[in-house]
Coordinates of C-alpha atoms in Angstrom, one line a residue:
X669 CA -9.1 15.4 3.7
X670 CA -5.5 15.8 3.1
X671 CA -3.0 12.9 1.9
X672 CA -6.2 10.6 1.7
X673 CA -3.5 8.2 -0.3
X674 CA -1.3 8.5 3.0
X675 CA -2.4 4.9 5.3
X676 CA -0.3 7.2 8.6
X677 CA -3.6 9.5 7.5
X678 CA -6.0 7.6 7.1
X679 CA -8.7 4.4 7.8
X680 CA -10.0 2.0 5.6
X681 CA -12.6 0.1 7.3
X682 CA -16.2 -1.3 7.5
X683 CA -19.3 -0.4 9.7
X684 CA -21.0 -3.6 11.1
X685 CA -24.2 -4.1 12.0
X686 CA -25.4 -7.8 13.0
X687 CA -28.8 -9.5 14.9
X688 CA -29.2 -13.4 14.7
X689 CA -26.7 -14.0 12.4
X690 CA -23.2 -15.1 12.3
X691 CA -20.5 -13.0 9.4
X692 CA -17.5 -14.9 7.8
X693 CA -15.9 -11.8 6.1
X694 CA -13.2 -12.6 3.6
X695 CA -10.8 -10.1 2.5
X696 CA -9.2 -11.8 -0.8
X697 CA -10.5 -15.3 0.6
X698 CA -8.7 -14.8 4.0
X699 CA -11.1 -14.5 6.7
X700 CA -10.9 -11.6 9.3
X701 CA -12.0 -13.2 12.5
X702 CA -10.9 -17.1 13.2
X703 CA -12.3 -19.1 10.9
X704 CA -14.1 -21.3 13.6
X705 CA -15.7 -18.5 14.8
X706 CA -17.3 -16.1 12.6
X707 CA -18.7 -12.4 13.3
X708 CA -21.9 -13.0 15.4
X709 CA -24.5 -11.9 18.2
X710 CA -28.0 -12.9 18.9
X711 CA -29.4 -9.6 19.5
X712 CA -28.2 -6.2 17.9
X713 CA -24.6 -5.8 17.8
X714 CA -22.9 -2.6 15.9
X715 CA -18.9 -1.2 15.5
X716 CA -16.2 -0.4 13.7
X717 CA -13.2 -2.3 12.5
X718 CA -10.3 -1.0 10.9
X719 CA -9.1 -3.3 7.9
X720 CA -6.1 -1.5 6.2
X721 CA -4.4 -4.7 7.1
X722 CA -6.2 -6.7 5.3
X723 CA -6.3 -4.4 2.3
X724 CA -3.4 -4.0 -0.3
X725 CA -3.7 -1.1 -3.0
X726 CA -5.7 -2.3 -6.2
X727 CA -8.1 -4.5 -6.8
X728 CA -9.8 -6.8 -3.6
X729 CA -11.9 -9.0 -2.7
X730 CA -14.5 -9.3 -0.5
X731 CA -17.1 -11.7 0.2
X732 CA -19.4 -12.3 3.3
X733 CA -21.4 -15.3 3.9
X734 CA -24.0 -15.2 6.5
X735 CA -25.8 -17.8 8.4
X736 CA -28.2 -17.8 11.0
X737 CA -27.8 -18.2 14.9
X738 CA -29.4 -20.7 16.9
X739 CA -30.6 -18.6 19.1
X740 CA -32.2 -15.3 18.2
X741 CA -32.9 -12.4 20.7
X742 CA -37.2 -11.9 20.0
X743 CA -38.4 -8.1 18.8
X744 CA -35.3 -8.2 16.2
X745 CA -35.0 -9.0 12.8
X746 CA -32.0 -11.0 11.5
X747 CA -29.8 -9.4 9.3
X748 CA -26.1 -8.3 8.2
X749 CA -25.4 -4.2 7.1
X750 CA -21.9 -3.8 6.2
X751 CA -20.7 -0.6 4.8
X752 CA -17.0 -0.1 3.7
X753 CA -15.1 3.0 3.5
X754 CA -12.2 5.4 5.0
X755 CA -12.2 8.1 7.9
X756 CA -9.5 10.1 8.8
X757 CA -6.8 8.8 11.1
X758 CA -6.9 8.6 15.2
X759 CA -10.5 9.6 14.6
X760 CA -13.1 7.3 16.5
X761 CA -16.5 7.3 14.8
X762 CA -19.9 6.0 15.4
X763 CA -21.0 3.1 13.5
X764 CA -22.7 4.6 10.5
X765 CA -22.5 8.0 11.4
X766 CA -23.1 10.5 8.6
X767 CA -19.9 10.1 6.6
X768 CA -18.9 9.3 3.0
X769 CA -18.5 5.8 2.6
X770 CA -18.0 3.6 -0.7
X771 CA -20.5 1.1 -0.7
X772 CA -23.6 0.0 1.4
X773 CA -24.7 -3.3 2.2
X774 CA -28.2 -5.2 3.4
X775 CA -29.2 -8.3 3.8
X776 CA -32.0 -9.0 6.0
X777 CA -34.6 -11.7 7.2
X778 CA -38.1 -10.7 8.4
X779 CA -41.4 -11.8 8.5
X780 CA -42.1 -10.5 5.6
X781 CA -38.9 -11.3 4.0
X782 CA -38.3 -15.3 5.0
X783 CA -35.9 -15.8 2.3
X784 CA -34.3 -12.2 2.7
X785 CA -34.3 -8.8 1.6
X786 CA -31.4 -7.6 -0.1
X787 CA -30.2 -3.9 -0.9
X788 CA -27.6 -2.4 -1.8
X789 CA -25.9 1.3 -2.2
X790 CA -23.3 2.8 -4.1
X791 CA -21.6 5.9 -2.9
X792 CA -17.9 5.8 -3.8
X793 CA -15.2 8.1 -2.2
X794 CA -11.7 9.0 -4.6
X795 CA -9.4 6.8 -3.3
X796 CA -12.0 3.3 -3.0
X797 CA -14.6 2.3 -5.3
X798 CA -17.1 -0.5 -5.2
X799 CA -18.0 -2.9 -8.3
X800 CA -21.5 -4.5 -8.3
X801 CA -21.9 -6.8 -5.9
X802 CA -22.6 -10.2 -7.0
X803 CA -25.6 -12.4 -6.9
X804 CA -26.1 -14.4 -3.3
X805 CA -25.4 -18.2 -3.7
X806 CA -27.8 -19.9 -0.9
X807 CA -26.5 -23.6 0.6
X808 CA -28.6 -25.4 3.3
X809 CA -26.1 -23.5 5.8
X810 CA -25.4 -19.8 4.4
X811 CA -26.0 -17.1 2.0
X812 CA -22.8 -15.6 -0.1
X813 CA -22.2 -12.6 -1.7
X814 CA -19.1 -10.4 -2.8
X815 CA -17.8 -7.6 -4.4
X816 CA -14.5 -5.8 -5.7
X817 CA -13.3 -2.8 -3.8
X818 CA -10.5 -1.0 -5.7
X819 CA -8.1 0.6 -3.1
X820 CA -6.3 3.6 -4.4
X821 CA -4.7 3.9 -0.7
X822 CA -0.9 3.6 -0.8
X823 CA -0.8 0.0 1.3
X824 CA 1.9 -2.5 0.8
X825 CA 1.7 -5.2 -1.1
X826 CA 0.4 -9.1 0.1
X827 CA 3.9 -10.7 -0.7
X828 CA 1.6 -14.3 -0.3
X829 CA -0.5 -13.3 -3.5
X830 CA 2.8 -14.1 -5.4
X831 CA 2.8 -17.3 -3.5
X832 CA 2.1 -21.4 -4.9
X833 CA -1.0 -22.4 -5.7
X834 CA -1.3 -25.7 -3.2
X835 CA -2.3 -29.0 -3.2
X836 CA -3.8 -30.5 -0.4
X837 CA -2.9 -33.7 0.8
X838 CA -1.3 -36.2 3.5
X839 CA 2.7 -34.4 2.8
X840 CA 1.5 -30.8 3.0
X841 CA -0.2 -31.9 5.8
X842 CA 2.9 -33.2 8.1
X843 CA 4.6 -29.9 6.0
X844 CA 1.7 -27.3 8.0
X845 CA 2.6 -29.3 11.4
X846 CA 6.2 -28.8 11.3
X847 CA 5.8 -25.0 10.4
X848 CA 3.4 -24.9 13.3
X849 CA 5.6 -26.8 15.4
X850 CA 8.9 -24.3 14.5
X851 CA 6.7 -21.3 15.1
X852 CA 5.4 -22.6 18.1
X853 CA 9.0 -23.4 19.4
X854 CA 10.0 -19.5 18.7
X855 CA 7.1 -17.7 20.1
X856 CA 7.4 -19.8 23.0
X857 CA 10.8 -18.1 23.6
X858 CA 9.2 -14.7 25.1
X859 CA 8.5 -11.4 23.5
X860 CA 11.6 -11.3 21.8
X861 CA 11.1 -14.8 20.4
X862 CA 7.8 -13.9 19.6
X863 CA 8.9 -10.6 17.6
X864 CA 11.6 -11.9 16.2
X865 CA 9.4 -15.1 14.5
X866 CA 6.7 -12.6 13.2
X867 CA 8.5 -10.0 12.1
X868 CA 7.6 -10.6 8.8
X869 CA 3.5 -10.6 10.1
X870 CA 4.3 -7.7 12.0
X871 CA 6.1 -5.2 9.0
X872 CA 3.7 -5.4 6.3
X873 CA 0.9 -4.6 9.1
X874 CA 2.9 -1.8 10.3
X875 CA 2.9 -0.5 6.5
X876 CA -0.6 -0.6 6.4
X877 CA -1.1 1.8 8.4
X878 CA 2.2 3.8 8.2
X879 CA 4.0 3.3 11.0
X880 CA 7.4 1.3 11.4
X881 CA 7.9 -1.6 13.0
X882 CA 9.4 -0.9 16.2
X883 CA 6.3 1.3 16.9
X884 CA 3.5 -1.1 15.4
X885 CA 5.1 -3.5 18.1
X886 CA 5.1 -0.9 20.6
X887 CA 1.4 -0.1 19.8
X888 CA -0.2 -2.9 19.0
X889 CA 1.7 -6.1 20.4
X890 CA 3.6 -5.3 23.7
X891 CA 0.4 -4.6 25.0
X892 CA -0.9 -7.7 24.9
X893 CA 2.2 -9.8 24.6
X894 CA 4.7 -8.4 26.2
X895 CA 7.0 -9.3 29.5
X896 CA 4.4 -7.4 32.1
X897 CA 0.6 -8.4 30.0
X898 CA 0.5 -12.2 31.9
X899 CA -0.1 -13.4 28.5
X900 CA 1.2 -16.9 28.1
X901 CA 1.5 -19.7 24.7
X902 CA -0.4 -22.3 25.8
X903 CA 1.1 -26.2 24.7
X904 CA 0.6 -27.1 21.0
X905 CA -2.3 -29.4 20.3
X906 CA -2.8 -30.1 16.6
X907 CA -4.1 -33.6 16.7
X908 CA -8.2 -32.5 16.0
X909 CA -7.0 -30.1 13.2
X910 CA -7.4 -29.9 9.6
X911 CA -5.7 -28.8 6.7
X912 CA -7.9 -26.5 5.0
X913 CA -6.5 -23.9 2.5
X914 CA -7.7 -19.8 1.8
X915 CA -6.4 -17.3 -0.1
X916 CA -8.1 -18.7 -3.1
X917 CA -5.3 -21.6 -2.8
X918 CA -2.1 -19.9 -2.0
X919 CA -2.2 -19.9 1.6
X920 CA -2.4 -23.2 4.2
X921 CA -3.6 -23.7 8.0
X922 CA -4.6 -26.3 10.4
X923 CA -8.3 -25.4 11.5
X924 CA -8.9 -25.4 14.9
X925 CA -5.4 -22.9 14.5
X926 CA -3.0 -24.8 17.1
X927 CA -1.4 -21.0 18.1
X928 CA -3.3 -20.7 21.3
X929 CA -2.6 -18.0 24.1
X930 CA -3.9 -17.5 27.7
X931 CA -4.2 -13.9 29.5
X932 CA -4.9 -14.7 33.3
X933 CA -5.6 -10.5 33.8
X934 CA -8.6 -11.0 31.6
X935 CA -9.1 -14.8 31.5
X936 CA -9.0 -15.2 27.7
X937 CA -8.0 -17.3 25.8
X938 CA -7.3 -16.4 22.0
X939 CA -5.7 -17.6 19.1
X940 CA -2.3 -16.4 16.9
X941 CA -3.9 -16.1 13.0
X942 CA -1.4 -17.5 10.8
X943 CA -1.5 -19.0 7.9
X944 CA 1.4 -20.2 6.1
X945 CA 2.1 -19.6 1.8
X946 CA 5.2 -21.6 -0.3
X947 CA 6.7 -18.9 -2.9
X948 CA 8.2 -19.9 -5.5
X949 CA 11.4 -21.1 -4.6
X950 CA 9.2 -23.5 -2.4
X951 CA 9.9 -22.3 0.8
X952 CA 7.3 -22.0 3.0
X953 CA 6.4 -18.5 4.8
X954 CA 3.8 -16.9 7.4
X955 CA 1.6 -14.6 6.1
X956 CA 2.8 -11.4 5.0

């Protein structure tokens, strides 16, 4: 594949595969779905998702802690396959179709594996590379493991890794409400408003994957937030949050995430995912 390096050429991603169980998946210690709710299904449940975003170039973490759902659909084992790797661009796979792929993941309960069975396969394409995957860490509530992918795509930099380390407490607190509050205030202003207050958000994604601004916004945000989408910013409500903290320190959020939205086409409801990071002039900044 040509310009592999390129992001505008290519996807760096993960297959999923899930039954019974419920996924937090941490890139660098910043979870990919909303932290309140997890990856999950009761029966089988397979696709694609495309993490350049999440990614920078170097090295990465990646951990994915799995616990089980209440309910279970019967005839299926429980279990978690991830596999990571990149595609080329605007191409649309099937989950785990016959393609190269970086590294393979397993982790499954049976009846003949109550506590789990655990495998693990290492492929490795030029431009990603998986370390060994570390041991799994059991609490009463979840199973752990993680690994190192080393990204030789050319994606941007995570301006927040150069971030604060924080400390929690009653100040940062009130801090984390007043830059949900502000954010709030501008998004709540319309698209433009809305644009205008991410922009930051919105420009390192857009380098992830190659594109400019003005056409990541076009792609991937007028859609669903723009004048004719019916999407409204529902009130801010942070008074049954907490402060919790991710990016192995550096980056802050109130969890449940008080950034709700409304779409009355598709009555959903969703929820902005920002988290906020103090660099070193100790100013604080969304994530970018």
């Amino acid at each position: 594949m040509a310009r592999e390096r390129d992001p505008t050429q290519t996807e760096l991603g993960m297959d999923i595969s899930l039954a019974g169980v419920k996924l937090d998946l941490r890139v660098n210690d910043v979870p990919i779905s909303d932290p309140l709710f997890p990856l999950g299904s009761d029966g089988p449940f397979s696709t694609i998702m495309t993490l350049n975003g999440a990614f920078a170039s170097g090295k990465n973490s990646v951990t994915l802690s799995v616990s089980p759902e209440a309910e279970a659909s019967p005839g299926w084992d429980r279990h978690v396959h991830a596999r990571f790797g990149y595609w080329p661009a605007a191409n649309f796979p099937m989950p785990f179709d016959d393609r190269a792929f970086a590294i393979d993941v397993q982790y499954r309960f049976g009846a003949d594996a109550p506590e789990g069975d655990f495998s693990v396969t290492y492929a490795g394409q030029e431009w990603l590379a998986a370390s060994e995957v570390g041991k799994i860490t059991s609490t009463d509530e979840q199973n752990m493991f993680g690994m190192s992918l080393e990204v030789g795509l050319d994606l941007p930099p995570l301006a927040w890794m150069q971030g604060q380390y924080l400390n929690p407490d009653v100040n940062m607190k009130r801090e984390i409400v007043e830059q949900y509050a502000k954010l709030h205030s501008q998004v709540s202003a319309g698209f433009d408003g809305l644009t205008a207050a991410l922009a930051p958000c919105f420009s390192r994604q857009a380098g992830a994957f190659g594109v400019s601004l003005e056409q990541f916004i076009e792609l991937n945000v007028l859609p669903m937030f723009g004048p004719e989408s019916s999407t409204e910013l529902l009130p801010l409500d942070t008074s049954k949050s907490e402060l919790r903290l991710y990016g192995d320190g550096r980056l802050a959020a109130l969890v449940p995430m008080p950034l709700t939205y409304r779409n009355e086409t598709y009555g959903e409801e969703g929820v902005l995912l920002i988290y906020f990071w103090k660099d070193q002039t100790g100013q604080w900044q969304i994530i970018h």
